[in-house]
PDB file of C-alpha atoms and ligand atoms in Angstrom:
ATOM      1  CA  MET Q   1     -54.466 -45.045-145.630  1.00  0.00           C
ATOM      2  CA  LEU Q   2     -55.247 -47.469-148.075  1.00  0.00           C
ATOM      3  CA  GLY Q   3     -52.127 -50.827-148.832  1.00  0.00           C
ATOM      4  CA  PRO Q   4     -50.520 -54.044-147.878  1.00  0.00           C
ATOM      5  CA  PRO Q   5     -48.851 -54.691-145.102  1.00  0.00           C
ATOM      6  CA  GLY Q   6     -45.701 -53.396-144.928  1.00  0.00           C
ATOM      7  CA  ALA Q   7     -46.163 -50.990-147.460  1.00  0.00           C
ATOM      8  CA  GLY Q   8     -45.802 -47.971-145.923  1.00  0.00           C
ATOM      9  CA  LYS Q   9     -48.545 -46.946-144.474  1.00  0.00           C
ATOM     10  CA  GLY Q  10     -48.071 -45.650-141.141  1.00  0.00           C
ATOM     11  CA  THR Q  11     -44.969 -43.446-141.771  1.00  0.00           C
ATOM     12  CA  GLN Q  12     -46.891 -42.353-145.015  1.00  0.00           C
ATOM     13  CA  ALA Q  13     -49.574 -41.971-142.961  1.00  0.00           C
ATOM     14  CA  LYS Q  14     -48.622 -39.837-140.016  1.00  0.00           C
ATOM     15  CA  LYS Q  15     -46.860 -37.879-142.759  1.00  0.00           C
ATOM     16  CA  ILE Q  16     -49.016 -36.769-143.924  1.00  0.00           C
ATOM     17  CA  ALA Q  17     -51.303 -36.045-141.037  1.00  0.00           C
ATOM     18  CA  THR Q  18     -48.506 -34.192-139.750  1.00  0.00           C
ATOM     19  CA  ARG Q  19     -48.106 -31.921-142.597  1.00  0.00           C
ATOM     20  CA  LEU Q  20     -51.566 -31.113-142.251  1.00  0.00           C
ATOM     21  CA  GLY Q  21     -51.724 -30.449-138.273  1.00  0.00           C
ATOM     22  CA  ILE Q  22     -54.841 -33.297-138.163  1.00  0.00           C
ATOM     23  CA  PRO Q  23     -54.243 -37.092-136.161  1.00  0.00           C
ATOM     24  CA  GLN Q  24     -52.689 -40.189-137.217  1.00  0.00           C
ATOM     25  CA  LEU Q  25     -56.164 -42.838-136.771  1.00  0.00           C
ATOM     26  CA  SER Q  26     -53.840 -45.998-136.880  1.00  0.00           C
ATOM     27  CA  THR Q  27     -55.761 -49.447-136.609  1.00  0.00           C
ATOM     28  CA  GLY Q  28     -53.131 -51.240-136.370  1.00  0.00           C
ATOM     29  CA  ASP Q  29     -51.583 -48.628-133.354  1.00  0.00           C
ATOM     30  CA  MET Q  30     -55.402 -48.669-131.669  1.00  0.00           C
ATOM     31  CA  LEU Q  31     -55.272 -52.872-131.316  1.00  0.00           C
ATOM     32  CA  ARG Q  32     -51.590 -53.040-130.556  1.00  0.00           C
ATOM     33  CA  GLU Q  33     -52.601 -50.552-127.087  1.00  0.00           C
ATOM     34  CA  ALA Q  34     -55.495 -51.795-126.564  1.00  0.00           C
ATOM     35  CA  VAL Q  35     -53.363 -55.149-126.247  1.00  0.00           C
ATOM     36  CA  ALA Q  36     -51.064 -53.250-123.878  1.00  0.00           C
ATOM     37  CA  SER Q  37     -53.716 -52.131-121.632  1.00  0.00           C
ATOM     38  CA  ARG Q  38     -54.151 -55.990-121.019  1.00  0.00           C
ATOM     39  CA  SER Q  39     -58.522 -55.479-121.696  1.00  0.00           C
ATOM     40  CA  THR Q  40     -60.533 -58.129-122.722  1.00  0.00           C
ATOM     41  CA  SER Q  41     -61.287 -56.886-125.859  1.00  0.00           C
ATOM     42  CA  GLY Q  42     -57.085 -56.027-126.088  1.00  0.00           C
ATOM     43  CA  LEU Q  43     -56.853 -59.649-125.360  1.00  0.00           C
ATOM     44  CA  ARG Q  44     -59.828 -61.405-127.672  1.00  0.00           C
ATOM     45  CA  ALA Q  45     -57.486 -59.078-130.936  1.00  0.00           C
ATOM     46  CA  LYS Q  46     -53.978 -60.243-129.547  1.00  0.00           C
ATOM     47  CA  HIS Q  47     -54.627 -63.891-131.035  1.00  0.00           C
ATOM     48  CA  VAL Q  48     -56.205 -62.977-134.262  1.00  0.00           C
ATOM     49  CA  MET Q  49     -52.812 -60.197-135.160  1.00  0.00           C
ATOM     50  CA  ASP Q  50     -50.788 -62.974-134.220  1.00  0.00           C
ATOM     51  CA  ARG Q  51     -51.826 -65.336-137.135  1.00  0.00           C
ATOM     52  CA  GLY Q  52     -51.940 -61.884-139.715  1.00  0.00           C
ATOM     53  CA  GLU Q  53     -55.287 -62.643-139.000  1.00  0.00           C
ATOM     54  CA  LEU Q  54     -58.169 -59.320-138.479  1.00  0.00           C
ATOM     55  CA  VAL Q  55     -59.802 -58.631-135.390  1.00  0.00           C
ATOM     56  CA  PRO Q  56     -63.603 -58.673-136.845  1.00  0.00           C
ATOM     57  CA  ASP Q  57     -66.120 -56.008-137.853  1.00  0.00           C
ATOM     58  CA  ASP Q  58     -67.704 -54.998-135.294  1.00  0.00           C
ATOM     59  CA  VAL Q  59     -64.535 -54.501-133.063  1.00  0.00           C
ATOM     60  CA  VAL Q  60     -62.696 -52.225-135.450  1.00  0.00           C
ATOM     61  CA  VAL Q  61     -65.628 -49.885-136.470  1.00  0.00           C
ATOM     62  CA  SER Q  62     -66.706 -49.654-133.294  1.00  0.00           C
ATOM     63  CA  VAL Q  63     -62.146 -47.954-132.045  1.00  0.00           C
ATOM     64  CA  VAL Q  64     -62.315 -45.942-135.444  1.00  0.00           C
ATOM     65  CA  THR Q  65     -65.493 -44.080-134.329  1.00  0.00           C
ATOM     66  CA  ASP Q  66     -65.128 -43.638-130.987  1.00  0.00           C
ATOM     67  CA  ARG Q  67     -61.748 -42.136-132.485  1.00  0.00           C
ATOM     68  CA  ILE Q  68     -63.510 -39.925-134.512  1.00  0.00           C
ATOM     69  CA  ASP Q  69     -65.771 -38.940-131.670  1.00  0.00           C
ATOM     70  CA  HIS Q  70     -63.005 -37.460-129.592  1.00  0.00           C
ATOM     71  CA  SER Q  71     -62.449 -33.648-130.467  1.00  0.00           C
ATOM     72  CA  ASP Q  72     -58.712 -33.887-132.254  1.00  0.00           C
ATOM     73  CA  THR Q  73     -60.430 -35.060-135.109  1.00  0.00           C
ATOM     74  CA  ALA Q  74     -63.566 -31.487-135.617  1.00  0.00           C
ATOM     75  CA  LYS Q  75     -60.331 -30.683-138.681  1.00  0.00           C
ATOM     76  CA  GLY Q  76     -59.994 -33.712-139.924  1.00  0.00           C
ATOM     77  CA  PHE Q  77     -58.091 -37.231-139.629  1.00  0.00           C
ATOM     78  CA  VAL Q  78     -55.560 -39.327-141.766  1.00  0.00           C
ATOM     79  CA  LEU Q  79     -56.923 -42.899-141.838  1.00  0.00           C
ATOM     80  CA  ASP Q  80     -54.690 -45.752-142.004  1.00  0.00           C
ATOM     81  CA  GLY Q  81     -55.452 -48.804-142.317  1.00  0.00           C
ATOM     82  CA  PHE Q  82     -58.953 -49.159-142.211  1.00  0.00           C
ATOM     83  CA  PRO Q  83     -61.283 -49.840-144.566  1.00  0.00           C
ATOM     84  CA  ARG Q  84     -59.739 -53.052-144.132  1.00  0.00           C
ATOM     85  CA  THR Q  85     -63.347 -55.676-145.512  1.00  0.00           C
ATOM     86  CA  VAL Q  86     -65.992 -54.611-147.763  1.00  0.00           C
ATOM     87  CA  PRO Q  87     -68.307 -53.708-144.424  1.00  0.00           C
ATOM     88  CA  GLN Q  88     -66.175 -51.536-142.908  1.00  0.00           C
ATOM     89  CA  ALA Q  89     -66.283 -49.775-145.646  1.00  0.00           C
ATOM     90  CA  GLU Q  90     -69.652 -49.742-145.611  1.00  0.00           C
ATOM     91  CA  ALA Q  91     -70.474 -49.022-141.668  1.00  0.00           C
ATOM     92  CA  LEU Q  92     -67.525 -45.963-142.500  1.00  0.00           C
ATOM     93  CA  ASP Q  93     -69.523 -45.264-144.884  1.00  0.00           C
ATOM     94  CA  GLN Q  94     -72.405 -44.790-142.538  1.00  0.00           C
ATOM     95  CA  GLU Q  95     -70.244 -43.823-139.549  1.00  0.00           C
ATOM     96  CA  LEU Q  96     -69.458 -40.699-141.828  1.00  0.00           C
ATOM     97  CA  ALA Q  97     -72.798 -39.874-143.405  1.00  0.00           C
ATOM     98  CA  THR Q  98     -74.175 -39.402-140.142  1.00  0.00           C
ATOM     99  CA  ARG Q  99     -71.451 -36.824-138.779  1.00  0.00           C
ATOM    100  CA  GLY Q 100     -71.733 -34.526-141.869  1.00  0.00           C
ATOM    101  CA  ILE Q 101     -67.942 -36.328-142.784  1.00  0.00           C
ATOM    102  CA  LYS Q 102     -67.069 -36.055-146.693  1.00  0.00           C
ATOM    103  CA  LEU Q 103     -64.071 -38.218-147.336  1.00  0.00           C
ATOM    104  CA  ASP Q 104     -61.292 -35.917-148.840  1.00  0.00           C
ATOM    105  CA  ALA Q 105     -58.775 -38.773-150.817  1.00  0.00           C
ATOM    106  CA  VAL Q 106     -58.369 -42.488-151.461  1.00  0.00           C
ATOM    107  CA  LEU Q 107     -54.693 -43.162-151.028  1.00  0.00           C
ATOM    108  CA  GLU Q 108     -53.651 -46.194-152.045  1.00  0.00           C
ATOM    109  CA  LEU Q 109     -49.821 -47.578-151.621  1.00  0.00           C
ATOM    110  CA  GLU Q 110     -49.184 -50.507-154.636  1.00  0.00           C
ATOM    111  CA  VAL Q 111     -46.043 -51.408-152.895  1.00  0.00           C
ATOM    112  CA  ASP Q 112     -44.559 -54.899-155.910  1.00  0.00           C
ATOM    113  CA  GLU Q 113     -44.893 -58.076-153.563  1.00  0.00           C
ATOM    114  CA  ASP Q 114     -41.502 -59.284-152.925  1.00  0.00           C
ATOM    115  CA  ALA Q 115     -40.718 -55.414-151.531  1.00  0.00           C
ATOM    116  CA  LEU Q 116     -42.956 -55.990-148.989  1.00  0.00           C
ATOM    117  CA  LEU Q 117     -41.256 -58.737-147.110  1.00  0.00           C
ATOM    118  CA  ASP Q 118     -38.224 -57.384-147.138  1.00  0.00           C
ATOM    119  CA  ARG Q 119     -39.089 -54.564-145.890  1.00  0.00           C
ATOM    120  CA  ILE Q 120     -41.711 -56.329-142.820  1.00  0.00           C
ATOM    121  CA  ARG Q 121     -37.929 -58.410-142.379  1.00  0.00           C
ATOM    122  CA  GLY Q 122     -35.906 -54.574-142.384  1.00  0.00           C
ATOM    123  CA  ARG Q 123     -38.565 -53.020-139.686  1.00  0.00           C
ATOM    124  CA  ALA Q 124     -38.029 -56.150-137.521  1.00  0.00           C
ATOM    125  CA  GLU Q 125     -34.072 -56.282-138.281  1.00  0.00           C
ATOM    126  CA  GLU Q 126     -34.380 -52.364-137.237  1.00  0.00           C
ATOM    127  CA  ALA Q 127     -36.598 -52.443-134.170  1.00  0.00           C
ATOM    128  CA  ALA Q 128     -33.805 -55.322-132.747  1.00  0.00           C
ATOM    129  CA  ASN Q 129     -31.003 -53.412-133.248  1.00  0.00           C
ATOM    130  CA  ASN Q 130     -32.947 -50.615-131.427  1.00  0.00           C
ATOM    131  CA  GLY Q 131     -34.150 -52.573-128.718  1.00  0.00           C
ATOM    132  CA  GLU Q 132     -37.693 -52.738-129.389  1.00  0.00           C
ATOM    133  CA  ARG Q 133     -39.725 -54.688-129.228  1.00  0.00           C
ATOM    134  CA  THR Q 134     -40.225 -56.815-132.582  1.00  0.00           C
ATOM    135  CA  ARG Q 135     -43.675 -56.703-133.467  1.00  0.00           C
ATOM    136  CA  SER Q 136     -44.920 -60.390-132.644  1.00  0.00           C
ATOM    137  CA  ASP Q 137     -46.678 -60.528-136.318  1.00  0.00           C
ATOM    138  CA  ASP Q 138     -43.282 -58.624-137.907  1.00  0.00           C
ATOM    139  CA  ASN Q 139     -41.881 -62.419-139.459  1.00  0.00           C
ATOM    140  CA  PRO Q 140     -41.716 -64.182-142.934  1.00  0.00           C
ATOM    141  CA  GLU Q 141     -45.134 -67.061-141.558  1.00  0.00           C
ATOM    142  CA  VAL Q 142     -47.448 -64.099-140.304  1.00  0.00           C
ATOM    143  CA  PHE Q 143     -46.085 -62.407-143.456  1.00  0.00           C
ATOM    144  CA  LYS Q 144     -47.436 -64.710-145.297  1.00  0.00           C
ATOM    145  CA  THR Q 145     -51.383 -64.728-143.698  1.00  0.00           C
ATOM    146  CA  ARG Q 146     -51.342 -61.053-143.268  1.00  0.00           C
ATOM    147  CA  LEU Q 147     -51.249 -61.043-147.664  1.00  0.00           C
ATOM    148  CA  ASP Q 148     -52.550 -63.567-148.740  1.00  0.00           C
ATOM    149  CA  VAL Q 149     -55.483 -62.420-146.095  1.00  0.00           C
ATOM    150  CA  TYR Q 150     -55.359 -58.519-148.111  1.00  0.00           C
ATOM    151  CA  ARG Q 151     -55.718 -60.399-151.054  1.00  0.00           C
ATOM    152  CA  ALA Q 152     -58.667 -61.701-150.008  1.00  0.00           C
ATOM    153  CA  GLN Q 153     -60.371 -59.080-147.578  1.00  0.00           C
ATOM    154  CA  SER Q 154     -59.033 -55.799-148.357  1.00  0.00           C
ATOM    155  CA  ALA Q 155     -57.662 -55.819-152.201  1.00  0.00           C
ATOM    156  CA  PRO Q 156     -61.752 -56.194-152.909  1.00  0.00           C
ATOM    157  CA  VAL Q 157     -61.976 -52.360-151.142  1.00  0.00           C
ATOM    158  CA  LYS Q 158     -60.347 -50.720-153.495  1.00  0.00           C
ATOM    159  CA  SER Q 159     -62.170 -52.823-156.163  1.00  0.00           C
ATOM    160  CA  ILE Q 160     -65.388 -51.044-155.598  1.00  0.00           C
ATOM    161  CA  ASP Q 161     -64.489 -48.183-155.330  1.00  0.00           C
ATOM    162  CA  VAL Q 162     -61.888 -47.679-158.904  1.00  0.00           C
ATOM    163  CA  VAL Q 163     -64.413 -49.202-160.696  1.00  0.00           C
ATOM    164  CA  THR Q 164     -66.552 -47.128-159.807  1.00  0.00           C
ATOM    165  CA  GLU Q 165     -64.446 -44.336-161.052  1.00  0.00           C
ATOM    166  CA  GLU Q 166     -64.300 -46.330-164.058  1.00  0.00           C
ATOM    167  CA  LEU Q 167     -68.613 -45.771-164.165  1.00  0.00           C
ATOM    168  CA  ALA Q 168     -68.716 -42.722-163.194  1.00  0.00           C
ATOM    169  CA  ALA Q 169     -66.599 -40.921-165.622  1.00  0.00           C
ATOM    170  CA  ALA Q 170     -67.668 -43.589-168.503  1.00  0.00           C
ATOM    171  CA  LEU Q 171     -71.380 -42.075-167.135  1.00  0.00           C
ATOM    172  CA  ALA Q 172     -70.472 -38.395-167.070  1.00  0.00           C
ATOM    173  CA  LYS Q 173     -68.203 -38.147-170.261  1.00  0.00           C
ATOM    174  CA  SER Q 174     -70.702 -40.893-172.740  1.00  0.00           C
ATOM    175  CA  SER Q 175     -73.509 -40.981-174.403  1.00  0.00           C
ATOM    176  CA  PRO Q 176     -76.519 -43.314-173.016  1.00  0.00           C
ATOM    177  CA  HIS Q 177     -75.309 -45.728-176.143  1.00  0.00           C
ATOM    178  CA  GLN Q 178     -71.975 -46.252-175.685  1.00  0.00           C
ATOM    179  CA  VAL Q 179     -71.255 -46.484-171.309  1.00  0.00           C
ATOM    180  CA  ARG Q 180     -68.767 -49.298-171.259  1.00  0.00           C
ATOM    181  CA  SER Q 181     -66.253 -50.335-168.757  1.00  0.00           C
ATOM    182  CA  ASN Q 182     -62.871 -52.524-169.003  1.00  0.00           C
ATOM    183  CA  SER Q 183     -63.308 -54.175-165.334  1.00  0.00           C
TER     184      SER Q 183
HETATM  185  P1  ADP I   1     -49.446 -53.771-141.319  1.00  0.00           P
HETATM  186  O1  ADP I   1     -51.285 -53.740-141.921  1.00  0.00           O
HETATM  187  O2  ADP I   1     -48.607 -53.965-141.722  1.00  0.00           O
HETATM  188  O3  ADP I   1     -49.922 -55.699-141.479  1.00  0.00           O
HETATM  189  P2  ADP I   1     -51.030 -52.599-139.095  1.00  0.00           P
HETATM  190  O4  ADP I   1     -50.714 -51.964-137.908  1.00  0.00           O
HETATM  191  O5  ADP I   1     -51.771 -51.632-140.183  1.00  0.00           O
HETATM  192  O6  ADP I   1     -50.092 -53.304-140.001  1.00  0.00           O
HETATM  193  O7  ADP I   1     -51.968 -54.134-138.909  1.00  0.00           O
HETATM  194  C1  ADP I   1     -52.109 -55.250-137.860  1.00  0.00           C
HETATM  195  C2  ADP I   1     -53.193 -55.517-137.898  1.00  0.00           C
HETATM  196  O8  ADP I   1     -54.030 -55.075-136.596  1.00  0.00           O
HETATM  197  C3  ADP I   1     -53.229 -56.881-138.752  1.00  0.00           C
HETATM  198  O9  ADP I   1     -52.713 -57.522-138.914  1.00  0.00           O
HETATM  199  C4  ADP I   1     -54.272 -57.411-138.582  1.00  0.00           C
HETATM  200  O10 ADP I   1     -54.834 -57.945-136.928  1.00  0.00           O
HETATM  201  C5  ADP I   1     -55.115 -55.936-136.869  1.00  0.00           C
HETATM  202  N1  ADP I   1     -55.913 -54.364-137.393  1.00  0.00           N
HETATM  203  C6  ADP I   1     -55.388 -53.473-137.833  1.00  0.00           C
HETATM  204  N2  ADP I   1     -56.399 -53.116-138.690  1.00  0.00           N
HETATM  205  C7  ADP I   1     -57.981 -53.297-138.936  1.00  0.00           C
HETATM  206  C8  ADP I   1     -58.911 -53.706-139.661  1.00  0.00           C
HETATM  207  N3  ADP I   1     -59.474 -52.543-140.511  1.00  0.00           N
HETATM  208  N4  ADP I   1     -59.445 -53.984-139.405  1.00  0.00           N
HETATM  209  C9  ADP I   1     -59.345 -55.570-138.980  1.00  0.00           C
HETATM  210  N5  ADP I   1     -58.025 -55.740-138.382  1.00  0.00           N
HETATM  211  C10 ADP I   1     -57.521 -55.250-138.373  1.00  0.00           C
END
């Protein structure tokens, strides 16, 4: 499940995972748990997350692959918020291939950017009203960084896949002299 910050990836990934009876593997949640447990990697991740930047690829990849190796993923899993960079996507391809696992689908949530900031504000207000702790990165300043990081580092993950699909579809339909792509 891919999409910009505030798009509702977590909410939808959870619903889809429940319907399918498989676990939701959210890198954001796993990293926040690591932060809460005050482990060394958690404390390192906290600074990066509070700034709205990305935790290093090797850290996230090992968190995800360790989690995939738990027995509850035998029937499948929904990845939420991962991969978020091209190197993460490449590492995922490799790790899945090693385990003989095939990716069934890539879902991308597209949301108007103005609506995203409203949602982040709403999420922070709701947490405060419910007496829950507000996420330290759910504020307009850090959100701007999260959106910039998404555009620069995460959007290219999608583009590569989309372009590959377009090229593959073009190849499937056309004779060798007619292959074109609008990308
Ligand atoms: P959102 O998508 O709304 O920003 P997440 O819970 O998915 O929320 O992520 C929160 C933060 O956790 C990110 O800003 C980033 O610092 C870190 N994070 C989550 N997933 C990844 C990932 N795949 N790679 C690097 N950092 C990540």
